[in-house]
Amino acid sequence: MNGSRAAGLPADGHPADLPGRVAVAARVVALVVLIPLTLVRGPQDAATPLLLVIALAAVLSVATLIGRVSEDLLAILEGGAVAGIGVLTQPAGTTVLPYLVVPMLVGATAARMPGLVRVLVAEALVAAVAWWPVNGRPTLSQTRPLLLWLGAALLVGLVVVLLQRRLESRSDTGSYRDAIALIEQLDALSGRLSGGLDPVALAEELMAEADLFVTVQQAAVFTRTPVGTVAPLRYSTFSAPQAFVGLDDFVENCWRSDRPLIRENVAGVPVRTGTRTVGVLTLDLPRPADHRSLLRLQEALGGLALQLHAALLFDSVRAHATSEERNRLAREVHDGVAQDVASLGYMVDGLSAAATTDDQREQLVALRREVTRVVAELRASVYDLRNEMRAGQGLGQGVSAFARQIGSRSDLTVHVRLDEGATRLRPHVEAELLRIAQEAMNNARKHSGGSNLWVSCTVRPPYAEIEVIDDGVGLQPGRHDSHGLRIMRERAEGIGARLEVANRTGDTSGTQLRVRLGRPAGTT
């Protein structure tokens, strides 16, 4: 039993977890059955053992609800006490012997087979010790009811243990079967969806639909990020329209509303699927909107709302799966290749100690230096794989954290400049920009040969720009097996960004990489 179980508490810290609820329910059911049978068919003095059992059940139920003692221990105490009451109040006590089933059931629920055996031993031991001084030497006819109910209680406990084992053996398998069925359905469905599963493309369709109902100058679609904040999914222009600056509270109010809202010439239309809001379509209008037109627009967006909801869910699942795979790869590299290469380093150390000539020693020292470099690169790769955008962390914070890591494991002096507001980019876009910045900084660390690294990050959704500059040797001819720059370009194209890589101009040496998404506000 773990610590929370030993204290009678479940994992969430609340009393009366599953064994506790089973115990209270079993006591109530047993008494509901036992009381009328005892009063109707029992002897006149049967009320005494019955009242004792009722008092015991009440006290133990209170202890269960308080959660100070484990259900396993309570079941042992309850079983021994009921056995003692039944034996010490013979022959009237025979009427309460059916209650022996309750402690056995609770013990089996709380601690499986060990709990069941402990309760059985407690009931049998107390019954045996109490019988001799009160009833003398037992006979078969006298002990038959006690043995009968002990056997019935044991049978019930065994059934509970078997059911628990069966459910546990099927739980993981059942979960995987459910997951496989859902993934197969999603795979089949995604090929038939006319609108696809691209949230940005669906946001563009939402904005295009608005043009059919009202005259729109500029538009935007906002959705919730994983941390609960509202962020732009798509603007109708490359830069954030001036009319949408400072509308965070307005968009939040639209999200919580089930009807369109209007503030001067800006209208917010909740994009809803039944009772759930999945986005807010914000419109900059040349004149105040007709509320009835906005209601008709909201009704027309119902089908697209369902598609957007599906696309956002799929995006979330894909991001989670990607994160899990990156972490798995990081673990495999750390526990496999990195450890093996580190072991080679120790072998080289042993060979160096046994070297007989200076030439051998110099070669082994060079080899040890190369092994150390490879181990460092592998550890850096593990860090790269595990370094992701965390909940509540902006793109600038992620870039800054990685830049500090680059500075700590290289001779580069890293200079960081951040310009980031409260509004976030979409998680997928932030992740891709972070990966581009990571690759650029790693390239500078490995190949530039420079002394300084300048990193700047500007985030003003939907505009963002990251610049990585070094003072090294500049661009060199690429190897045929080098894929870094090509992968960065693919990442940039996938989110609609532009990647520029060139040597620094003027008298300065080094490389300048810039990735830019959209245009700054106020530009055309």
Coordinates of C-alpha atoms in Angstrom, one line a residue:
M1 CA 0.0 0.0 0.0
N2 CA 1.2 3.5 -0.8
G3 CA 1.4 6.4 1.5
S4 CA -2.0 7.8 0.6
R5 CA -3.7 4.5 1.0
A6 CA -2.1 3.9 4.4
A7 CA -3.6 7.2 5.6
G8 CA -7.0 6.3 4.2
L9 CA -6.8 8.9 1.5
P10 CA -6.9 8.6 -2.2
A11 CA -4.4 10.3 -4.5
D12 CA -6.4 13.6 -4.6
G13 CA -6.3 13.9 -0.8
H14 CA -10.1 13.5 -0.2
P15 CA -11.4 10.9 2.2
A16 CA -13.8 8.1 1.3
D17 CA -12.1 6.9 -1.8
L18 CA -13.3 3.7 -3.7
P19 CA -12.8 1.2 -0.8
G20 CA -14.3 3.7 1.6
R21 CA -17.4 4.2 -0.5
V22 CA -17.7 0.5 -1.0
A23 CA -17.5 0.0 2.8
V24 CA -20.2 2.6 3.6
A25 CA -22.5 1.2 0.9
A26 CA -22.0 -2.4 2.0
R27 CA -22.8 -1.5 5.7
V28 CA -25.9 0.4 4.7
V29 CA -27.2 -2.5 2.4
A30 CA -26.4 -5.1 5.0
L31 CA -28.3 -3.3 7.8
V32 CA -31.2 -2.6 5.5
V33 CA -31.5 -6.3 5.0
L34 CA -30.6 -7.4 8.5
I35 CA -32.8 -5.1 10.6
P36 CA -36.2 -6.2 9.3
L37 CA -35.2 -9.9 9.2
T38 CA -34.0 -9.7 12.8
L39 CA -37.0 -7.8 14.1
V40 CA -39.5 -10.1 12.3
R41 CA -38.0 -13.5 12.6
G42 CA -35.3 -13.2 15.3
P43 CA -35.8 -14.1 19.0
Q44 CA -36.8 -11.4 21.5
D45 CA -33.3 -10.8 22.8
A46 CA -31.9 -10.4 19.2
A47 CA -32.2 -6.7 19.5
T48 CA -29.0 -6.4 21.7
P49 CA -26.5 -7.9 19.2
L50 CA -28.3 -6.0 16.4
L51 CA -27.9 -2.7 18.2
L52 CA -24.3 -3.4 18.9
V53 CA -23.6 -4.1 15.2
I54 CA -25.5 -0.9 14.2
A55 CA -23.4 1.2 16.6
L56 CA -20.2 -0.5 15.3
A57 CA -21.2 0.2 11.7
A58 CA -22.0 3.8 12.5
V59 CA -18.7 4.4 14.2
L60 CA -16.7 2.8 11.4
S61 CA -18.6 4.7 8.7
V62 CA -17.7 8.0 10.4
A63 CA -14.0 6.8 10.6
T64 CA -14.2 6.0 6.9
L65 CA -15.6 9.4 6.0
I66 CA -13.0 11.2 8.1
G67 CA -10.3 9.1 6.3
R68 CA -7.8 8.8 9.2
V69 CA -7.5 5.0 9.2
S70 CA -7.1 2.7 6.2
E71 CA -10.1 0.6 5.1
D72 CA -7.9 -2.5 5.3
L73 CA -7.4 -2.0 9.1
L74 CA -11.1 -1.0 9.6
A75 CA -12.2 -4.2 7.9
I76 CA -10.0 -6.3 10.2
L77 CA -11.4 -4.5 13.3
E78 CA -15.0 -4.7 12.0
G79 CA -14.7 -8.4 11.2
G80 CA -13.2 -9.3 14.6
A81 CA -15.8 -7.2 16.4
V82 CA -18.8 -8.7 14.6
A83 CA -17.5 -12.2 15.1
G84 CA -17.1 -11.4 18.8
I85 CA -20.6 -10.0 19.1
G86 CA -22.1 -12.9 17.3
V87 CA -20.4 -15.5 19.6
L88 CA -20.7 -13.7 22.9
T89 CA -24.5 -13.1 22.5
Q90 CA -25.3 -16.7 21.5
P91 CA -27.9 -17.9 20.6
A92 CA -29.4 -14.6 19.7
G93 CA -26.1 -13.5 18.1
T94 CA -26.7 -15.9 15.3
T95 CA -28.9 -13.3 13.6
V96 CA -26.0 -10.9 13.1
L97 CA -23.6 -13.5 11.6
P98 CA -24.6 -12.6 8.0
Y99 CA -22.9 -9.2 8.6
L100 CA -19.6 -11.0 8.5
V101 CA -19.8 -10.7 4.7
V102 CA -19.3 -6.9 4.9
P103 CA -15.8 -6.8 6.5
M104 CA -14.6 -9.6 4.1
L105 CA -15.9 -7.6 1.1
V106 CA -14.3 -4.4 2.3
G107 CA -11.0 -6.1 3.0
A108 CA -10.9 -7.7 -0.5
T109 CA -11.7 -4.3 -2.1
A110 CA -9.1 -2.4 -0.1
A111 CA -6.2 -4.9 -0.2
R112 CA -7.1 -7.7 -2.5
M113 CA -6.2 -11.3 -1.4
P114 CA -3.9 -10.2 1.5
G115 CA -6.8 -8.0 2.9
L116 CA -9.3 -10.9 2.5
V117 CA -7.0 -13.3 4.3
R118 CA -6.3 -10.9 7.2
V119 CA -10.1 -10.3 7.8
L120 CA -10.8 -14.0 7.6
V121 CA -8.1 -14.8 10.2
A122 CA -9.4 -12.0 12.5
E123 CA -13.0 -13.2 12.3
A124 CA -12.0 -16.9 12.9
L125 CA -9.5 -16.1 15.6
V126 CA -11.9 -13.8 17.6
A127 CA -14.8 -16.3 17.2
A128 CA -12.6 -19.2 18.5
V129 CA -11.2 -17.2 21.5
A130 CA -14.7 -15.9 22.5
W131 CA -16.5 -19.3 22.1
W132 CA -14.8 -21.3 24.8
P133 CA -15.4 -19.1 27.9
V134 CA -19.0 -18.5 27.0
N135 CA -20.3 -21.6 25.3
G136 CA -17.7 -24.3 26.4
R137 CA -16.6 -26.9 23.9
P138 CA -18.1 -26.3 20.5
T139 CA -20.3 -28.8 18.7
L140 CA -21.0 -29.0 15.0
S141 CA -24.6 -28.0 15.4
Q142 CA -23.7 -25.0 17.5
T143 CA -20.9 -23.7 15.1
R144 CA -22.7 -24.6 11.9
P145 CA -24.2 -21.0 11.4
L146 CA -20.8 -19.4 12.2
L147 CA -19.0 -21.7 9.7
L148 CA -21.7 -21.2 7.1
W149 CA -21.4 -17.4 7.2
L150 CA -17.6 -17.4 7.4
G151 CA -17.7 -19.6 4.2
A152 CA -20.2 -17.3 2.5
A153 CA -18.1 -14.2 3.4
L154 CA -15.0 -15.9 2.1
L155 CA -16.7 -16.8 -1.2
V156 CA -17.9 -13.1 -1.7
G157 CA -14.4 -11.9 -1.0
L158 CA -12.9 -14.3 -3.5
V159 CA -15.4 -13.1 -6.1
V160 CA -14.4 -9.5 -5.5
V161 CA -10.7 -10.3 -5.8
L162 CA -11.2 -12.2 -9.1
L163 CA -13.3 -9.4 -10.5
Q164 CA -10.7 -6.8 -9.6
R165 CA -7.9 -8.8 -11.3
R166 CA -10.1 -9.3 -14.4
L167 CA -10.8 -5.6 -14.7
E168 CA -7.1 -4.6 -14.1
S169 CA -5.9 -7.1 -16.8
R170 CA -8.4 -5.6 -19.3
S171 CA -8.0 -1.9 -18.4
D172 CA -4.8 -1.2 -20.4
T173 CA -5.9 -3.5 -23.2
G174 CA -9.3 -1.8 -23.4
S175 CA -7.7 1.6 -23.4
Y176 CA -5.5 0.7 -26.3
R177 CA -8.4 -0.8 -28.2
D178 CA -10.4 2.4 -27.7
A179 CA -7.4 4.5 -28.8
I180 CA -6.9 2.3 -31.9
A181 CA -10.6 2.6 -32.8
L182 CA -10.6 6.4 -32.5
I183 CA -7.4 6.8 -34.5
E184 CA -8.8 4.6 -37.3
Q185 CA -12.0 6.6 -37.3
L186 CA -10.0 9.9 -37.4
D187 CA -7.8 8.5 -40.2
A188 CA -10.8 7.5 -42.3
L189 CA -12.7 10.7 -41.5
S190 CA -9.8 13.1 -42.3
G191 CA -9.7 11.8 -45.9
R192 CA -13.4 12.6 -46.4
L193 CA -13.5 16.0 -44.8
S194 CA -14.2 18.6 -47.5
G195 CA -12.6 21.4 -45.5
G196 CA -9.6 19.4 -44.3
L197 CA -8.0 19.8 -40.9
D198 CA -6.1 23.0 -41.4
P199 CA -7.2 25.6 -38.8
V200 CA -5.7 28.5 -40.8
A201 CA -7.5 27.6 -44.0
L202 CA -10.8 27.3 -42.1
A203 CA -10.2 30.7 -40.5
E204 CA -9.8 32.1 -44.0
E205 CA -13.2 30.5 -44.9
L206 CA -14.8 32.1 -41.9
M207 CA -13.6 35.5 -42.9
A208 CA -14.7 34.9 -46.5
E209 CA -18.2 33.9 -45.3
A210 CA -18.5 37.2 -43.4
D211 CA -18.2 39.2 -46.7
L212 CA -21.5 37.6 -47.8
F213 CA -23.4 39.2 -44.9
V214 CA -21.7 42.5 -44.0
T215 CA -19.2 44.9 -45.6
V216 CA -15.8 44.0 -44.0
Q217 CA -12.6 46.1 -44.2
Q218 CA -10.4 43.7 -42.1
A219 CA -11.1 40.6 -40.2
A220 CA -9.4 38.2 -37.7
V221 CA -10.2 34.8 -36.1
F222 CA -9.2 34.2 -32.5
T223 CA -9.0 30.9 -30.7
R224 CA -7.9 29.7 -27.2
T225 CA -4.3 28.6 -26.6
P226 CA -3.6 25.5 -24.4
V227 CA -3.0 27.9 -21.4
G228 CA -6.4 29.5 -21.8
T229 CA -5.5 32.8 -23.4
V230 CA -7.2 34.1 -26.5
A231 CA -4.7 34.4 -29.5
P232 CA -5.1 35.3 -33.2
L233 CA -5.4 32.3 -35.5
R234 CA -5.5 34.3 -38.7
Y235 CA -5.7 38.0 -39.8
S236 CA -7.0 39.0 -43.2
T237 CA -3.8 41.1 -43.6
F238 CA -0.1 40.4 -43.1
S239 CA 0.0 42.8 -40.2
A240 CA -2.4 43.3 -37.2
P241 CA -5.0 45.8 -38.2
Q242 CA -4.8 49.0 -36.0
A243 CA -8.6 48.6 -35.3
F244 CA -7.9 45.3 -33.5
V245 CA -5.1 46.7 -31.2
G246 CA -6.2 46.5 -27.5
L247 CA -9.2 44.4 -28.1
D248 CA -8.3 41.6 -25.7
D249 CA -11.1 42.3 -23.2
F250 CA -13.6 42.7 -26.1
V251 CA -12.6 39.3 -27.6
E252 CA -12.9 37.7 -24.1
N253 CA -16.4 39.1 -23.7
C254 CA -17.3 37.8 -27.1
W255 CA -16.0 34.4 -26.2
R256 CA -18.2 34.2 -23.1
S257 CA -21.2 35.5 -25.0
D258 CA -23.5 33.4 -27.1
R259 CA -24.5 36.4 -29.3
P260 CA -22.5 38.9 -31.4
L261 CA -21.2 42.0 -29.7
I262 CA -20.5 45.4 -31.2
R263 CA -18.0 48.1 -30.1
E264 CA -18.1 51.2 -32.3
N265 CA -17.2 49.8 -35.8
V266 CA -15.8 46.5 -34.6
A267 CA -18.0 43.5 -34.3
G268 CA -17.2 40.2 -32.6
V269 CA -19.1 37.0 -33.6
P270 CA -18.7 33.9 -31.4
V271 CA -18.1 30.9 -33.6
R272 CA -20.1 28.2 -31.8
T273 CA -20.9 24.5 -32.2
G274 CA -24.1 24.2 -30.3
T275 CA -23.2 25.3 -26.7
R276 CA -19.4 25.4 -27.2
T277 CA -17.5 28.5 -28.5
V278 CA -14.4 27.5 -30.5
G279 CA -13.4 30.9 -31.9
V280 CA -14.3 34.5 -32.3
L281 CA -14.6 36.1 -35.7
T282 CA -13.7 39.8 -35.3
L283 CA -14.7 42.3 -38.0
D284 CA -13.6 45.8 -38.7
L285 CA -16.5 47.5 -40.5
P286 CA -16.8 50.8 -42.3
R287 CA -19.9 51.6 -40.4
P288 CA -21.8 50.2 -37.4
A289 CA -23.2 46.8 -38.2
D290 CA -26.8 45.7 -38.3
H291 CA -27.3 43.2 -35.4
R292 CA -29.7 41.1 -37.4
S293 CA -27.1 40.6 -40.1
L294 CA -24.5 39.5 -37.5
L295 CA -27.0 37.0 -36.1
R296 CA -27.6 35.6 -39.6
L297 CA -23.8 35.4 -40.1
Q298 CA -23.4 33.5 -36.8
E299 CA -26.0 31.0 -37.8
A300 CA -24.4 30.5 -41.2
L301 CA -21.0 29.8 -39.5
G302 CA -22.3 26.7 -37.7
G303 CA -21.0 24.2 -40.3
L304 CA -17.6 25.9 -40.4
A305 CA -17.5 26.0 -36.6
L306 CA -17.7 22.2 -36.5
Q307 CA -14.9 21.9 -39.0
L308 CA -12.8 24.4 -37.0
H309 CA -13.4 22.5 -33.8
A310 CA -12.3 19.3 -35.4
A311 CA -9.2 20.9 -36.9
L312 CA -8.2 22.5 -33.6
L313 CA -8.6 19.2 -31.8
F314 CA -6.6 17.4 -34.4
D315 CA -3.9 20.1 -34.2
S316 CA -3.7 19.6 -30.4
V317 CA -3.5 15.8 -30.8
R318 CA -0.7 16.2 -33.4
A319 CA 1.2 18.6 -31.2
H320 CA 1.0 16.2 -28.2
A321 CA 2.1 13.3 -30.2
T322 CA 5.0 15.2 -31.6
S323 CA 6.1 16.3 -28.1
E324 CA 5.9 12.7 -26.8
E325 CA 8.0 11.4 -29.7
R326 CA 10.6 14.1 -29.2
N327 CA 10.9 13.2 -25.5
R328 CA 11.1 9.5 -26.4
L329 CA 13.9 10.1 -28.9
A330 CA 15.7 12.2 -26.2
R331 CA 15.5 9.3 -23.8
E332 CA 16.7 6.8 -26.3
V333 CA 19.7 9.0 -27.3
H334 CA 20.6 9.7 -23.6
D335 CA 20.2 6.1 -22.4
G336 CA 21.6 4.5 -25.5
V337 CA 24.1 6.1 -27.8
A338 CA 25.3 8.8 -25.4
Q339 CA 26.0 6.3 -22.7
D340 CA 27.8 4.0 -25.1
V341 CA 30.0 6.8 -26.4
A342 CA 30.8 7.9 -22.9
S343 CA 31.9 4.4 -22.1
L344 CA 34.3 4.5 -25.1
G345 CA 35.9 7.6 -23.5
Y346 CA 36.7 5.6 -20.3
M347 CA 38.2 2.9 -22.5
V348 CA 40.4 5.5 -24.2
D349 CA 41.5 6.8 -20.8
G350 CA 42.6 3.3 -19.9
L351 CA 44.5 2.9 -23.1
S352 CA 46.2 6.3 -22.6
A353 CA 47.4 5.2 -19.1
A354 CA 48.9 2.1 -20.7
A355 CA 50.5 3.8 -23.7
T356 CA 54.2 3.0 -24.1
T357 CA 55.3 5.8 -26.5
D358 CA 54.6 9.5 -26.8
D359 CA 53.2 9.1 -30.2
Q360 CA 50.6 6.6 -29.0
R361 CA 49.8 8.9 -26.0
E362 CA 49.2 11.9 -28.3
Q363 CA 46.9 10.0 -30.6
L364 CA 44.9 8.6 -27.7
V365 CA 44.6 12.1 -26.2
A366 CA 43.3 13.4 -29.5
L367 CA 40.9 10.5 -29.7
R368 CA 39.7 11.3 -26.1
R369 CA 39.1 14.9 -27.1
E370 CA 37.0 13.8 -30.0
V371 CA 35.0 11.4 -27.9
T372 CA 34.4 14.2 -25.4
R373 CA 33.2 16.5 -28.2
V374 CA 30.8 13.8 -29.5
V375 CA 29.3 13.2 -26.0
A376 CA 28.8 17.0 -25.7
E377 CA 27.0 17.1 -29.0
L378 CA 24.8 14.2 -28.0
R379 CA 23.9 15.9 -24.8
A380 CA 23.2 19.1 -26.7
S381 CA 20.9 17.1 -29.0
V382 CA 19.0 15.7 -26.0
Y383 CA 18.5 19.2 -24.7
D384 CA 17.3 20.4 -28.1
L385 CA 14.8 17.6 -28.3
R386 CA 13.4 18.3 -24.9
N387 CA 13.4 22.1 -25.2
E388 CA 9.8 23.0 -26.1
M389 CA 7.4 25.8 -25.6
R390 CA 6.0 25.3 -22.1
A391 CA 2.5 26.3 -20.9
G392 CA 2.5 30.0 -20.2
Q393 CA 5.8 30.5 -21.9
G394 CA 6.0 32.9 -24.9
L395 CA 8.2 32.5 -28.0
G396 CA 10.7 35.1 -26.7
Q397 CA 11.1 33.3 -23.4
G398 CA 11.8 30.0 -25.3
V399 CA 14.4 31.7 -27.6
S400 CA 16.0 33.4 -24.6
A401 CA 16.3 30.2 -22.6
F402 CA 17.9 28.3 -25.5
A403 CA 20.3 31.2 -26.1
R404 CA 21.4 31.1 -22.5
Q405 CA 22.0 27.3 -22.9
I406 CA 24.1 28.0 -26.0
G407 CA 26.2 30.5 -24.0
S408 CA 26.7 28.1 -21.1
R409 CA 28.1 25.3 -23.3
S410 CA 30.2 27.2 -25.7
D411 CA 32.8 30.0 -25.9
L412 CA 30.3 32.4 -27.5
T413 CA 29.2 35.5 -25.7
V414 CA 25.4 35.6 -26.3
H415 CA 23.5 38.9 -26.5
V416 CA 19.7 38.6 -26.4
R417 CA 17.1 41.3 -27.2
L418 CA 13.4 40.6 -26.8
D419 CA 10.3 42.6 -27.8
E420 CA 7.3 40.5 -26.9
G421 CA 3.8 41.6 -25.9
A422 CA 1.1 39.6 -24.1
T423 CA -0.6 38.4 -27.2
R424 CA 0.6 35.0 -28.4
L425 CA 1.0 33.4 -31.8
R426 CA -0.6 30.0 -32.4
P427 CA 1.3 27.2 -30.6
H428 CA 2.2 25.4 -33.8
V429 CA 3.7 28.6 -35.3
E430 CA 5.6 29.4 -32.1
A431 CA 7.0 25.8 -32.0
E432 CA 8.2 26.1 -35.6
L433 CA 9.9 29.5 -35.1
L434 CA 11.6 28.2 -32.0
R435 CA 13.0 25.2 -33.9
I436 CA 14.3 27.5 -36.6
A437 CA 16.0 29.7 -34.0
Q438 CA 17.5 26.7 -32.3
E439 CA 19.0 25.4 -35.5
A440 CA 20.4 28.8 -36.3
M441 CA 22.1 29.1 -32.9
N442 CA 23.4 25.6 -33.0
N443 CA 24.9 26.3 -36.4
A444 CA 26.6 29.4 -35.1
R445 CA 28.0 27.4 -32.1
K446 CA 29.3 24.5 -34.2
H447 CA 30.6 26.2 -37.4
S448 CA 30.9 30.0 -37.1
G449 CA 34.2 30.1 -35.1
G450 CA 33.1 33.5 -33.8
S451 CA 33.2 35.1 -30.4
N452 CA 29.7 36.7 -30.3
L453 CA 26.2 35.7 -31.0
W454 CA 23.4 38.3 -31.3
V455 CA 19.8 37.0 -31.0
S456 CA 16.8 39.2 -31.3
C457 CA 13.1 38.2 -31.1
T458 CA 10.1 40.4 -31.9
V459 CA 6.6 39.1 -31.4
R460 CA 3.6 41.3 -32.3
P461 CA 1.0 38.9 -33.7
P462 CA 0.5 38.1 -36.4
Y463 CA 4.0 39.6 -37.0
A464 CA 7.1 37.9 -35.7
E465 CA 10.8 38.2 -36.5
I466 CA 13.8 36.3 -35.2
E467 CA 17.3 37.3 -36.1
V468 CA 20.5 35.3 -35.3
I469 CA 23.9 37.0 -36.1
D470 CA 27.4 35.8 -35.4
D471 CA 30.9 37.4 -36.0
G472 CA 32.4 34.2 -37.3
V473 CA 33.8 33.1 -40.7
G474 CA 30.6 33.5 -42.6
L475 CA 28.8 31.1 -44.9
Q476 CA 30.8 28.2 -46.1
P477 CA 30.1 25.7 -48.9
G478 CA 27.5 23.3 -47.7
R479 CA 28.2 19.5 -47.6
H480 CA 26.1 17.2 -49.7
D481 CA 24.8 15.5 -46.5
S482 CA 23.8 18.8 -44.7
H483 CA 20.1 19.3 -44.3
G484 CA 19.9 22.0 -41.6
L485 CA 19.2 24.9 -43.9
R486 CA 16.8 23.0 -46.1
I487 CA 14.8 21.9 -43.0
M488 CA 14.7 25.5 -41.7
R489 CA 13.3 26.6 -45.1
E490 CA 10.7 23.9 -45.0
R491 CA 9.6 24.9 -41.4
A492 CA 9.4 28.6 -42.5
E493 CA 7.3 27.8 -45.6
G494 CA 5.0 25.6 -43.6
I495 CA 3.9 28.6 -41.5
G496 CA 4.0 31.2 -44.2
A497 CA 7.3 32.8 -43.0
R498 CA 10.3 34.0 -45.0
L499 CA 13.8 32.8 -44.2
E500 CA 16.8 34.9 -45.3
V501 CA 20.4 33.7 -44.7
A502 CA 23.4 35.7 -45.9
N503 CA 26.9 37.0 -44.9
R504 CA 27.0 40.2 -42.9
T505 CA 27.6 43.3 -45.0
G506 CA 30.3 45.9 -44.7
D507 CA 33.6 45.3 -42.9
T508 CA 32.2 42.9 -40.4
S509 CA 32.4 39.1 -40.8
G510 CA 29.9 36.5 -39.9
T511 CA 26.5 35.2 -40.8
Q512 CA 23.0 36.8 -40.5
L513 CA 19.9 34.7 -40.4
R514 CA 16.4 36.2 -40.3
V515 CA 13.0 34.5 -40.2
R516 CA 10.0 36.9 -40.6
L517 CA 6.3 36.1 -40.3
G518 CA 3.9 38.7 -41.7
R519 CA 4.6 42.4 -41.6
P520 CA 4.9 44.9 -38.7
A521 CA 1.8 47.0 -37.9
G522 CA 1.6 50.1 -39.9
T523 CA 3.3 48.7 -43.0
T524 CA 1.7 47.7 -46.3

